[in-house]
Amino acid sequence: MVMELRVTLIGCGTVGQGLLEILRDRGNEVDRRTGVRIRIVGVADMKMGSAESPGGLEPAQLLAAARTGSFAGLPGAERRRDALGLIREVDADAMAEATFTNLETGEPALSHVRAALTLGRSVVTTNKGPAALALGELRALAARNRAAFLFEGTVMSGTPVIGLVEHSLAGDRIQELRGILNGTTNFILTKMEAGGSYGEALAEAQRLGYAEANPAGDVEGHDAQGKVIILAAALMETNLTAAQVPCEGITRITPDAIARARAEGKRYKLVGVVRRTGNGVEASVGPQALPLDDPLAGISGVMNAINFRTDLLGSLTVVGPGAGRVETGFALLADLIEVGRRLAR
Amino acid sequence: MVMELRVTLIGCGTVGQGLLEILRDRGNEVDRRTGVRIRIVGVADMKMGSAESPGGLEPAQLLAAARTGSFAGLPGAERRRDALGLIREVDADAMAEATFTNLETGEPALSHVRAALTLGRSVVTTNKGPAALALGELRALAARNRAAFLFEGTVMSGTPVIGLVEHSLAGDRIQELRGILNGTTNFILTKMEAGGSYGEALAEAQRLGYAEANPAGDVEGHDAQGKVIILAAALMETNLTAAQVPCEGITRITPDAIARARAEGKRYKLVGVVRRTGNGVEASVGPQALPLDDPLAGISGVMNAINFRTDLLGSLTVVGPGAGRVETGFALLADLIEVGRRLAR
């Protein structure tokens, strides 16, 4: 028995296209394995316009149109709806939000999420803005409207963290988590460890597409800081603002410092920490020289990892990709499958 | 809103007592965090006898009795039921099976599991026998009787593996998994890596309680082999018998071999492998000299780990405890919470 989930996709950049590629290449297998069939009934993108069809749009057709930069010619494209119009007017069970992250205001994603949840549509998103700025509000809004708000892809792309804790660690209690939450900075540190300067390593990261032309969001730690705020809210019930999370990046780490650490049997990593204390939860992001037997010390290149310290299991570590088109598209898919399974009950 | 799950516990050795300790020390927190209240309505142990109470037995009382080696004096103890009698006569929603593993026949656990599932009672177990020998049959029996058969604790104690794949990787496809699945042998290899002989390392493992007086099941690889068979059946839909899984232990690894591997930048680990091939699934257990940058090479001491290679996520690794009283008791708890959540729907 297959349940059909009607989904609108808001934002058709790298991540949205990653989801569409998976649906194009293995949609049938996903149906068969999970019992959830995902039908894209509408799509809106700031640059490409919109398309819609109650019977479903073909992922292959959407991808071909996205390569041309415009949805013109696709079913319903003549309506030219903006994202909010599409969310409100196209009947759907869920909305996948994959626009660009804005950690200052959360917009426009925050408005998209609020609009969908208010209509009782579940939301899955890879956009860090809404989850970092308003998780408490959005979860309450979802609960009031009997919808789900899922955001696995905001932390380590498709590598399961939030779902892992909610499903498998529900009876345990996390005392501390420490994570390598940004692949760009971990790639740069891994290269510097092998003997390059910061500038050389950054240039290589940019050449390979791991770092943007303006790398500030990564190298100054703000991306990791947003993820730390999400983890504190999602897993340790504590709403923190950026001002409450001290944040230092990797721009001041010199080859000398790395060599000194190596001489002491240590390795620099940019570590995000969330920890229960006597009076609440504290969080931070900053470089740390870790002993080589630390579970995070061996995580190299663009891989990400989180080490949990819990009451019952002790130490638990998850290591996986933290970025990538298909990997992040998969996060949307995994959350949509969860929404479908909840609706099927 | 809390749903109450009435549970019989079969086998009150280390693992069963681990579950009772958790319920004694943090049952209220588990209720509050998960919405599932676990009430032990009956317990049977080959050595200690039985006890039962429709209103629930106190975990603290059960633990005190277990320390004396007998349930005499507890409510219902005068009935002296054996396990099958208790399963059949005491009304319950679920049965927790925590007797000793027998990988040859699966008994007596296999009969306990069949009896409970036939009555429509869900089963959670840490006993490798039934899952390794009859997973297909037991899952079908569970489905026919609208019950669940959950066995997270059979692979890496409470470290989530089965639940992780079923919940978070449902839309992905595993091509290969490689695991360090036995803490005893990994402890011995870690000690030998630091410069001891096999005999010295084994003696230390026995002194610390990691290895039994007769260590054959661990050091000859049979424990890991049973887990490999469970993983192949649970995650790759393939029923294998022990005869189909080549198995070599660590008893032939010499300090010389370890030194030679180290000179080549490698480290010996006992690795269980399950892999899709052109015509099916193949599995094996044996020592491998892994390059130091392998995700499994850094797993030391009694820790366990599994590295998955999947179509969409690429490489994903989970590292956590593979044994321990509370850690394995937690596996029963996590599966019971899942049963309760399914019943609450």
XYZ file of C-alpha atoms in Angstrom:
690
model
C 0.000 0.000 0.000
C 1.479 3.318 -1.064
C 0.404 6.664 0.338
C 0.800 9.634 -1.911
C 2.275 12.832 -0.509
C 1.580 16.013 -2.465
C 4.498 18.385 -2.068
C 5.272 21.954 -3.093
C 8.947 22.795 -3.553
C 10.011 26.333 -2.722
C 13.463 27.193 -4.072
C 14.908 25.156 -6.909
C 18.646 25.733 -6.503
C 21.255 23.141 -5.659
C 19.327 21.422 -2.861
C 15.936 21.460 -4.567
C 17.521 20.013 -7.687
C 19.232 17.374 -5.551
C 15.810 16.243 -4.326
C 14.430 16.229 -7.880
C 17.366 14.145 -9.117
C 16.711 11.519 -6.457
C 13.000 11.438 -7.329
C 13.808 11.183 -11.040
C 16.400 8.419 -10.654
C 14.870 6.313 -7.904
C 11.378 7.522 -7.146
C 9.928 4.068 -7.828
C 12.382 2.395 -5.517
C 11.559 4.914 -2.778
C 7.831 4.160 -3.223
C 8.457 0.460 -2.917
C 10.841 0.605 0.021
C 9.051 3.203 2.118
C 5.385 3.085 1.121
C 5.435 6.838 0.457
C 5.099 8.250 -3.071
C 6.170 11.862 -3.383
C 4.351 13.906 -6.004
C 5.603 17.430 -6.701
C 2.413 19.418 -7.307
C 3.982 22.869 -7.430
C 7.324 24.592 -7.511
C 8.328 28.236 -7.110
C 11.751 29.792 -7.462
C 12.602 33.483 -7.239
C 14.571 33.383 -10.475
C 12.826 30.668 -12.486
C 9.161 31.416 -11.841
C 6.577 28.798 -10.928
C 4.886 25.655 -12.240
C 2.038 23.565 -10.896
C -0.107 20.559 -11.679
C -2.502 18.726 -9.361
C -1.545 15.498 -11.127
C 2.144 16.092 -10.414
C 5.083 17.598 -12.290
C 7.725 15.273 -13.728
C 11.059 15.633 -11.893
C 12.945 15.152 -15.187
C 10.982 17.975 -16.804
C 11.574 20.267 -13.824
C 15.307 19.557 -13.913
C 15.504 20.241 -17.649
C 13.682 23.534 -17.141
C 15.906 24.456 -14.188
C 18.953 24.008 -16.414
C 17.513 26.639 -18.763
C 16.931 28.939 -15.784
C 13.166 29.215 -16.315
C 10.016 27.188 -15.743
C 8.330 28.876 -18.743
C 6.513 26.244 -20.769
C 5.890 23.910 -17.849
C 2.287 23.205 -16.753
C 0.808 26.163 -14.884
C 3.865 28.358 -15.492
C 1.680 31.103 -16.961
C 0.267 31.790 -13.486
C 3.700 33.050 -12.375
C 2.999 32.720 -8.656
C 5.471 33.853 -6.074
C 6.366 31.445 -3.264
C 3.708 32.632 -0.822
C 1.063 32.597 -3.555
C 1.986 29.050 -4.493
C 1.983 27.864 -0.880
C -1.462 29.366 -0.319
C -3.140 28.473 -3.605
C -1.804 25.032 -4.517
C -3.353 22.234 -2.475
C -0.635 20.088 -0.891
C 0.186 17.935 2.129
C 3.678 19.310 2.643
C 6.060 22.054 1.603
C 9.790 21.566 1.055
C 11.636 24.815 1.775
C 15.030 24.992 0.067
C 15.732 28.684 -0.406
C 18.992 30.287 0.697
C 19.715 30.607 4.397
C 19.562 34.022 6.024
C 20.648 33.771 9.658
C 19.832 37.440 10.419
C 16.123 37.544 9.675
C 15.337 34.021 8.471
C 13.518 35.582 5.505
C 11.987 34.816 3.142
C 11.976 31.223 4.416
C 10.442 32.121 7.760
C 7.365 33.598 6.084
C 7.088 30.551 3.812
C 7.223 28.178 6.774
C 4.688 30.149 8.796
C 2.285 30.325 5.866
C 2.458 26.574 5.197
C 2.129 25.507 8.829
C -0.786 27.883 9.386
C -2.590 26.064 6.579
C -1.886 22.712 8.249
C 0.747 21.732 5.721
C 3.795 19.973 7.065
C 7.152 21.576 6.360
C 10.526 20.013 5.677
C 13.487 22.294 5.229
C 17.241 22.499 4.793
C 17.179 26.232 5.460
C 18.898 27.017 8.755
C 17.203 30.403 9.227
C 13.748 29.391 10.493
C 15.059 26.585 12.719
C 17.827 28.740 14.230
C 15.666 31.797 14.826
C 12.224 30.455 15.668
C 12.190 26.721 16.372
C 10.019 26.988 19.480
C 7.434 29.144 17.723
C 7.379 26.933 14.623
C 7.042 23.671 16.530
C 4.133 25.126 18.491
C 2.529 26.406 15.299
C 2.949 22.969 13.720
C 1.405 21.237 16.725
C -1.587 23.613 16.756
C -2.240 22.838 13.103
C -1.547 19.091 13.348
C 1.365 19.409 10.974
C 5.031 18.457 11.221
C 8.052 20.765 11.082
C 11.139 18.718 10.211
C 14.596 20.114 9.548
C 17.116 17.248 9.537
C 19.027 18.793 6.626
C 19.875 21.983 8.502
C 22.664 20.380 10.535
C 24.657 17.705 8.655
C 22.784 17.520 5.334
C 21.380 13.992 5.061
C 23.453 12.519 7.894
C 20.866 11.667 10.539
C 21.154 13.637 13.768
C 17.787 15.063 14.769
C 15.886 11.945 13.678
C 18.441 9.714 15.358
C 17.977 11.423 18.699
C 14.186 11.630 18.479
C 13.718 8.013 17.463
C 16.557 6.052 18.986
C 17.688 8.122 21.970
C 14.251 9.169 23.216
C 14.746 7.378 26.540
C 18.255 8.715 27.101
C 19.414 12.213 28.027
C 22.146 14.163 26.256
C 24.532 15.937 28.595
C 26.838 17.346 25.947
C 27.343 17.314 22.229
C 30.424 18.392 20.331
C 30.434 18.631 16.565
C 32.476 19.295 13.482
C 29.622 21.045 11.765
C 31.216 22.852 8.843
C 32.888 20.981 6.008
C 34.633 23.998 4.484
C 36.608 24.832 7.603
C 37.370 21.170 8.268
C 38.729 20.849 4.734
C 40.928 23.931 5.245
C 42.239 22.659 8.598
C 42.929 19.209 7.101
C 44.936 20.853 4.290
C 46.854 23.049 6.762
C 47.582 19.936 8.828
C 49.202 18.489 5.698
C 51.416 21.552 5.415
C 49.698 24.442 3.629
C 49.043 28.000 4.702
C 45.536 29.236 5.475
C 45.459 31.209 2.217
C 46.541 28.245 0.100
C 44.035 25.926 1.758
C 41.203 28.447 1.332
C 42.093 28.918 -2.332
C 41.956 25.166 -2.900
C 38.600 24.939 -1.095
C 37.285 27.683 -3.382
C 38.694 25.949 -6.489
C 36.888 22.735 -5.499
C 33.607 24.533 -4.826
C 33.693 23.856 -1.056
C 34.090 27.535 -0.157
C 32.249 30.518 -1.582
C 33.952 33.567 -3.090
C 33.102 35.344 0.161
C 33.912 32.614 2.696
C 33.125 34.666 5.810
C 30.019 32.697 6.814
C 32.064 29.504 6.977
C 35.526 30.572 8.154
C 34.286 32.959 10.836
C 32.156 30.176 12.328
C 28.699 31.639 11.724
C 27.461 28.592 9.809
C 28.514 26.315 12.666
C 27.014 28.783 15.149
C 23.618 28.556 13.430
C 23.781 24.760 13.642
C 24.729 24.871 17.313
C 21.692 27.051 18.001
C 19.468 24.572 16.146
C 20.911 21.608 18.065
C 20.439 23.346 21.424
C 16.811 24.079 20.592
C 15.986 20.741 18.983
C 17.786 18.368 21.338
C 18.219 20.265 24.595
C 15.066 22.374 24.715
C 16.938 25.668 24.997
C 16.404 28.682 22.803
C 19.631 30.624 22.377
C 20.337 33.711 20.306
C 23.565 34.253 18.368
C 24.626 36.791 21.014
C 24.491 33.993 23.613
C 26.811 31.696 21.634
C 30.464 32.874 21.645
C 31.831 32.268 18.173
C 35.374 32.247 16.841
C 36.365 30.993 13.399
C 39.598 29.601 12.003
C 41.085 32.711 10.418
C 43.581 33.242 13.221
C 45.017 29.711 13.202
C 48.583 29.784 11.901
C 50.749 26.975 10.511
C 52.889 27.541 13.629
C 49.961 26.862 15.945
C 49.146 23.699 14.005
C 52.770 22.523 14.222
C 52.854 23.213 17.976
C 49.642 21.228 18.436
C 51.039 18.346 16.398
C 54.144 18.277 18.574
C 51.807 17.781 21.547
C 49.894 14.970 19.785
C 46.931 17.217 19.018
C 45.007 18.423 15.992
C 43.022 21.638 15.484
C 39.329 21.328 14.718
C 36.542 23.910 14.655
C 34.242 22.517 17.329
C 30.662 23.468 18.130
C 29.674 22.592 21.687
C 26.317 22.441 23.480
C 26.456 21.410 27.119
C 24.102 21.154 30.090
C 25.401 23.020 33.116
C 24.171 23.493 36.663
C 21.925 26.291 35.484
C 20.873 25.656 31.923
C 22.611 25.052 28.653
C 25.683 26.772 27.273
C 26.983 26.689 23.727
C 29.979 27.939 21.769
C 31.919 27.609 18.531
C 35.683 27.838 18.334
C 38.924 26.136 17.344
C 40.191 23.461 19.729
C 43.378 21.420 19.682
C 41.996 17.913 20.262
C 44.032 14.906 21.394
C 44.318 12.396 18.560
C 42.190 9.821 20.376
C 39.234 12.208 20.542
C 36.379 10.813 18.410
C 36.379 14.090 16.447
C 40.135 14.297 15.818
C 40.114 11.795 12.949
C 37.317 13.474 10.958
C 39.071 14.794 7.863
C 38.219 16.785 4.753
C 34.620 17.858 4.224
C 33.167 15.163 6.509
C 31.139 16.246 9.544
C 30.573 14.505 12.859
C 28.809 14.856 16.187
C 29.859 13.195 19.409
C 27.126 12.867 22.025
C 27.768 12.277 25.709
C 24.622 10.774 27.230
C 23.519 9.400 30.590
C 22.916 5.810 29.492
C 24.957 5.148 26.359
C 27.988 7.179 27.285
C 29.754 8.226 24.095
C 28.003 7.985 20.720
C 29.426 9.422 17.500
C 27.860 9.867 14.060
C 30.104 10.649 11.099
C 28.868 11.485 7.624
C 28.653 14.040 4.861
C 27.787 17.580 5.919
C 27.060 18.997 2.485
C 26.510 18.088 -1.147
C 23.650 18.405 -3.648
C 22.353 14.843 -3.436
C 23.230 14.397 0.254
C 21.221 17.497 1.208
C 18.409 16.646 -1.205
C 18.276 13.315 0.591
C 17.640 15.131 3.872
C 14.469 16.611 2.349
C 13.504 13.162 1.079
C 14.031 11.510 4.479
C 11.894 14.153 6.208
C 9.174 13.861 3.533
C 9.079 10.085 4.055
C 8.641 10.698 7.777
C 5.776 13.121 7.083
C 4.164 10.561 4.778
C 4.457 7.804 7.355
C 2.888 10.004 10.026
C -0.004 10.916 7.740
C -0.530 7.260 6.806
C -1.192 6.227 10.402
C -0.697 12.155 27.722
C 1.085 8.991 28.789
C 0.360 5.532 27.375
C 1.052 2.619 29.641
C 2.860 -0.408 28.242
C 2.473 -3.652 30.210
C 5.628 -5.707 29.823
C 6.761 -9.179 30.851
C 10.480 -9.632 31.336
C 11.913 -13.058 30.529
C 15.417 -13.535 31.891
C 16.651 -11.356 34.739
C 20.415 -11.572 34.354
C 22.750 -8.706 33.514
C 20.671 -7.198 30.706
C 17.292 -7.590 32.393
C 18.708 -5.981 35.531
C 20.151 -3.189 33.385
C 16.642 -2.406 32.145
C 15.246 -2.539 35.694
C 17.953 -0.162 36.938
C 17.041 2.375 34.281
C 13.333 2.080 35.131
C 14.097 2.417 38.840
C 16.384 5.430 38.471
C 14.658 7.362 35.697
C 11.310 5.817 34.914
C 9.529 9.092 35.598
C 11.822 11.010 33.297
C 11.263 8.423 30.561
C 7.472 8.796 30.976
C 7.725 12.545 30.673
C 10.139 12.641 27.755
C 8.624 9.882 25.633
C 4.961 9.609 26.606
C 5.393 5.886 27.284
C 5.174 4.428 30.818
C 6.619 0.960 31.150
C 4.996 -1.280 33.757
C 6.609 -4.653 34.467
C 3.619 -6.944 35.041
C 5.540 -10.214 35.184
C 9.037 -11.594 35.289
C 10.402 -15.103 34.900
C 13.963 -16.311 35.272
C 15.204 -19.899 35.058
C 17.135 -19.583 38.300
C 15.109 -17.064 40.293
C 11.538 -18.180 39.630
C 8.707 -15.844 38.689
C 6.699 -12.904 40.005
C 3.654 -11.116 38.641
C 1.199 -8.342 39.403
C -1.362 -6.764 37.059
C -0.726 -3.459 38.836
C 2.993 -3.661 38.162
C 6.054 -4.846 40.039
C 8.437 -2.270 41.500
C 11.807 -2.275 39.687
C 13.612 -1.608 42.974
C 11.942 -4.620 44.597
C 12.772 -6.843 41.631
C 16.415 -5.747 41.734
C 16.649 -6.409 45.467
C 15.176 -9.882 44.950
C 17.508 -10.582 42.015
C 20.479 -9.815 44.256
C 19.302 -12.569 46.600
C 18.961 -14.939 43.632
C 15.257 -15.596 44.137
C 11.920 -13.892 43.532
C 10.386 -15.741 46.500
C 8.290 -13.327 48.543
C 7.459 -11.048 45.622
C 3.821 -10.720 44.489
C 2.665 -13.817 42.614
C 5.929 -15.674 43.246
C 4.007 -18.597 44.713
C 2.704 -19.464 41.233
C 6.269 -20.377 40.138
C 5.548 -20.119 36.419
C 8.164 -20.996 33.847
C 8.807 -18.500 31.047
C 6.299 -19.957 28.597
C 3.656 -20.185 31.298
C 4.197 -16.562 32.257
C 4.112 -15.391 28.628
C 0.838 -17.227 28.042
C -0.935 -16.529 31.338
C 0.019 -12.968 32.249
C -1.774 -10.354 30.184
C 0.705 -7.926 28.614
C 1.335 -5.699 25.600
C 4.936 -6.694 25.106
C 7.593 -9.193 26.164
C 11.245 -8.326 26.752
C 13.416 -11.371 26.043
C 16.791 -11.197 27.765
C 17.876 -14.795 28.252
C 21.294 -16.047 27.160
C 22.073 -16.298 23.456
C 22.274 -19.726 21.849
C 23.352 -19.348 18.219
C 22.938 -23.071 17.461
C 19.248 -23.577 18.186
C 18.086 -20.151 19.364
C 16.406 -21.865 22.320
C 14.796 -21.283 24.679
C 14.422 -17.710 23.400
C 13.009 -18.750 20.041
C 10.084 -20.538 21.710
C 9.495 -17.544 23.977
C 9.399 -15.165 21.022
C 7.092 -17.389 18.962
C 4.701 -17.792 21.903
C 4.477 -14.053 22.566
C 4.077 -13.027 18.927
C 1.427 -15.687 18.346
C -0.570 -14.071 21.156
C -0.208 -10.665 19.484
C 2.296 -9.424 22.020
C 5.157 -7.352 20.695
C 8.652 -8.603 21.416
C 11.847 -6.701 22.117
C 15.020 -8.667 22.589
C 18.768 -8.480 23.036
C 19.101 -12.207 22.375
C 20.915 -12.810 19.092
C 19.567 -16.358 18.615
C 16.039 -15.711 17.334
C 17.074 -12.792 15.108
C 20.061 -14.642 13.626
C 18.230 -17.906 13.014
C 14.674 -16.916 12.141
C 14.257 -13.217 11.451
C 12.150 -13.705 8.336
C 9.772 -16.098 10.071
C 9.478 -13.905 13.169
C 8.835 -10.701 11.249
C 6.099 -12.445 9.280
C 4.607 -13.883 12.463
C 4.666 -10.418 14.042
C 2.978 -8.857 11.018
C 0.238 -11.522 10.968
C -0.509 -10.830 14.622
C -0.204 -7.024 14.370
C 2.698 -7.044 16.770
C 6.264 -5.711 16.537
C 9.487 -7.710 16.708
C 12.345 -5.350 17.598
C 15.930 -6.405 18.265
C 18.134 -3.286 18.295
C 20.184 -4.610 21.197
C 21.363 -7.695 19.336
C 23.973 -5.816 17.310
C 25.672 -2.950 19.207
C 23.780 -2.981 22.529
C 22.020 0.406 22.774
C 23.950 2.083 19.958
C 21.310 2.670 17.302
C 21.827 0.744 14.075
C 18.615 -1.040 13.061
C 16.407 1.858 14.126
C 18.722 4.355 12.467
C 18.463 2.607 9.119
C 14.713 2.003 9.320
C 13.876 5.554 10.331
C 16.503 7.803 8.839
C 17.865 5.869 5.848
C 14.561 4.469 4.584
C 14.894 6.298 1.272
C 18.527 5.340 0.730
C 20.031 1.968 -0.203
C 22.937 0.316 1.603
C 25.508 -1.210 -0.731
C 27.925 -2.357 1.942
C 28.414 -2.277 5.668
C 31.561 -3.027 7.583
C 31.573 -3.262 11.345
C 33.643 -3.710 14.437
C 30.969 -5.756 16.153
C 32.719 -7.396 19.085
C 34.184 -5.362 21.925
C 36.207 -8.181 23.466
C 38.285 -8.814 20.357
C 38.672 -5.102 19.693
C 39.957 -4.631 23.242
C 42.466 -7.472 22.737
C 43.666 -6.071 19.402
C 43.986 -2.582 20.905
C 46.123 -3.999 23.727
C 48.280 -5.984 21.271
C 48.710 -2.818 19.195
C 50.157 -1.208 22.337
C 52.651 -4.042 22.615
C 51.235 -7.091 24.407
C 50.949 -10.706 23.334
C 47.589 -12.275 22.537
C 47.698 -14.250 25.792
C 48.463 -11.179 27.916
C 45.744 -9.135 26.249
C 43.184 -11.935 26.659
C 44.084 -12.311 30.330
C 43.564 -8.587 30.886
C 40.210 -8.725 29.083
C 39.168 -11.576 31.358
C 40.375 -9.701 34.451
C 38.261 -6.690 33.456
C 35.184 -8.825 32.757
C 35.226 -8.128 29.003
C 36.007 -11.755 28.122
C 34.486 -14.913 29.550
C 36.498 -17.765 31.043
C 35.856 -19.627 27.797
C 36.388 -16.832 25.266
C 35.830 -18.951 22.135
C 32.537 -17.320 21.103
C 34.246 -13.931 20.952
C 37.807 -14.622 19.807
C 36.827 -17.124 17.124
C 34.443 -14.599 15.607
C 31.140 -16.389 16.198
C 29.579 -13.495 18.105
C 30.421 -11.120 15.241
C 29.200 -13.723 12.750
C 25.786 -13.852 14.442
C 25.570 -10.052 14.237
C 26.547 -10.067 10.572
C 23.743 -12.548 9.860
C 21.276 -10.302 11.715
C 22.423 -7.210 9.798
C 22.157 -8.993 6.434
C 18.612 -10.098 7.247
C 17.445 -6.858 8.855
C 19.001 -4.317 6.508
C 19.655 -6.159 3.250
C 16.727 -8.594 3.118
C 18.930 -11.680 2.855
C 18.694 -14.745 5.045
C 22.109 -16.322 5.496
C 23.108 -19.329 7.569
C 26.361 -19.530 9.517
C 27.690 -21.939 6.889
C 27.293 -19.190 4.286
C 29.349 -16.641 6.266
C 33.090 -17.428 6.290
C 34.375 -16.680 9.759
C 37.887 -16.306 11.114
C 38.714 -14.977 14.565
C 41.774 -13.232 15.978
C 43.570 -16.182 17.578
C 46.117 -16.465 14.781
C 47.175 -12.795 14.830
C 50.728 -12.512 16.141
C 52.582 -9.498 17.545
C 54.785 -9.826 14.435
C 51.820 -9.473 12.107
C 50.687 -6.399 14.055
C 54.176 -4.877 13.836
C 54.356 -5.529 10.093
C 50.958 -3.901 9.609
C 52.052 -0.891 11.654
C 55.145 -0.499 9.492
C 52.789 -0.250 6.508
C 50.595 2.349 8.253
C 47.864 -0.168 9.000
C 46.042 -1.576 12.029
C 44.402 -4.971 12.515
C 40.682 -5.062 13.256
C 38.175 -7.908 13.316
C 35.765 -6.749 10.624
C 32.307 -8.082 9.796
C 31.266 -7.294 6.222
C 27.925 -7.488 4.414
C 27.980 -6.445 0.769
C 25.628 -6.458 -2.212
C 27.149 -8.162 -5.232
C 25.980 -8.767 -8.780
C 24.023 -11.786 -7.617
C 22.892 -11.265 -4.049
C 24.543 -10.462 -0.772
C 27.771 -11.862 0.608
C 29.024 -11.654 4.178
C 32.113 -12.577 6.146
C 33.986 -12.047 9.404
C 37.754 -11.906 9.621
C 40.776 -9.867 10.639
C 41.782 -7.074 8.262
C 44.753 -4.716 8.326
C 43.011 -1.373 7.737
C 44.758 1.817 6.608
C 44.759 4.350 9.441
C 42.396 6.702 7.604
C 39.699 4.017 7.417
C 36.692 5.114 9.537
C 37.028 1.854 11.501
C 40.775 2.041 12.147
C 40.476 4.514 15.017
C 37.850 2.565 17.006
C 39.704 1.438 20.110
C 39.045 -0.631 23.210
C 35.574 -2.074 23.720
C 33.864 0.455 21.417
C 31.997 -0.844 18.379
C 31.264 0.835 15.051
C 29.570 0.308 11.724
C 30.474 2.075 8.498
C 27.739 2.110 5.857
C 28.333 2.780 2.166
C 25.065 3.947 0.640
C 23.847 5.184 -2.727
C 22.877 8.692 -1.636
C 24.809 9.572 1.512
C 28.058 7.870 0.600
C 29.876 7.023 3.809
C 28.099 7.059 7.171
C 29.631 5.780 10.407
C 28.092 5.173 13.826
C 30.386 4.639 16.806
C 29.221 3.660 20.270
C 29.265 1.089 23.040
C 28.737 -2.506 21.963
C 28.146 -4.001 25.394
C 27.483 -3.132 29.032
C 24.670 -3.735 31.508
C 23.011 -0.338 31.293
C 23.864 0.175 27.599
C 22.189 -3.107 26.648
C 19.287 -2.566 29.028
C 18.834 0.755 27.244
C 18.401 -1.126 23.955
C 15.383 -2.914 25.471
C 14.069 0.415 26.730
C 14.441 2.103 23.326
C 12.604 -0.739 21.594
C 9.851 -0.726 24.246
C 9.379 3.021 23.724
C 9.033 2.374 19.992
C 6.427 -0.340 20.684
C 4.529 2.037 22.951
C 4.581 4.817 20.384
C 3.259 2.476 17.707
C 0.448 1.276 19.987
C -0.450 4.859 20.901
C -1.166 5.804 17.296
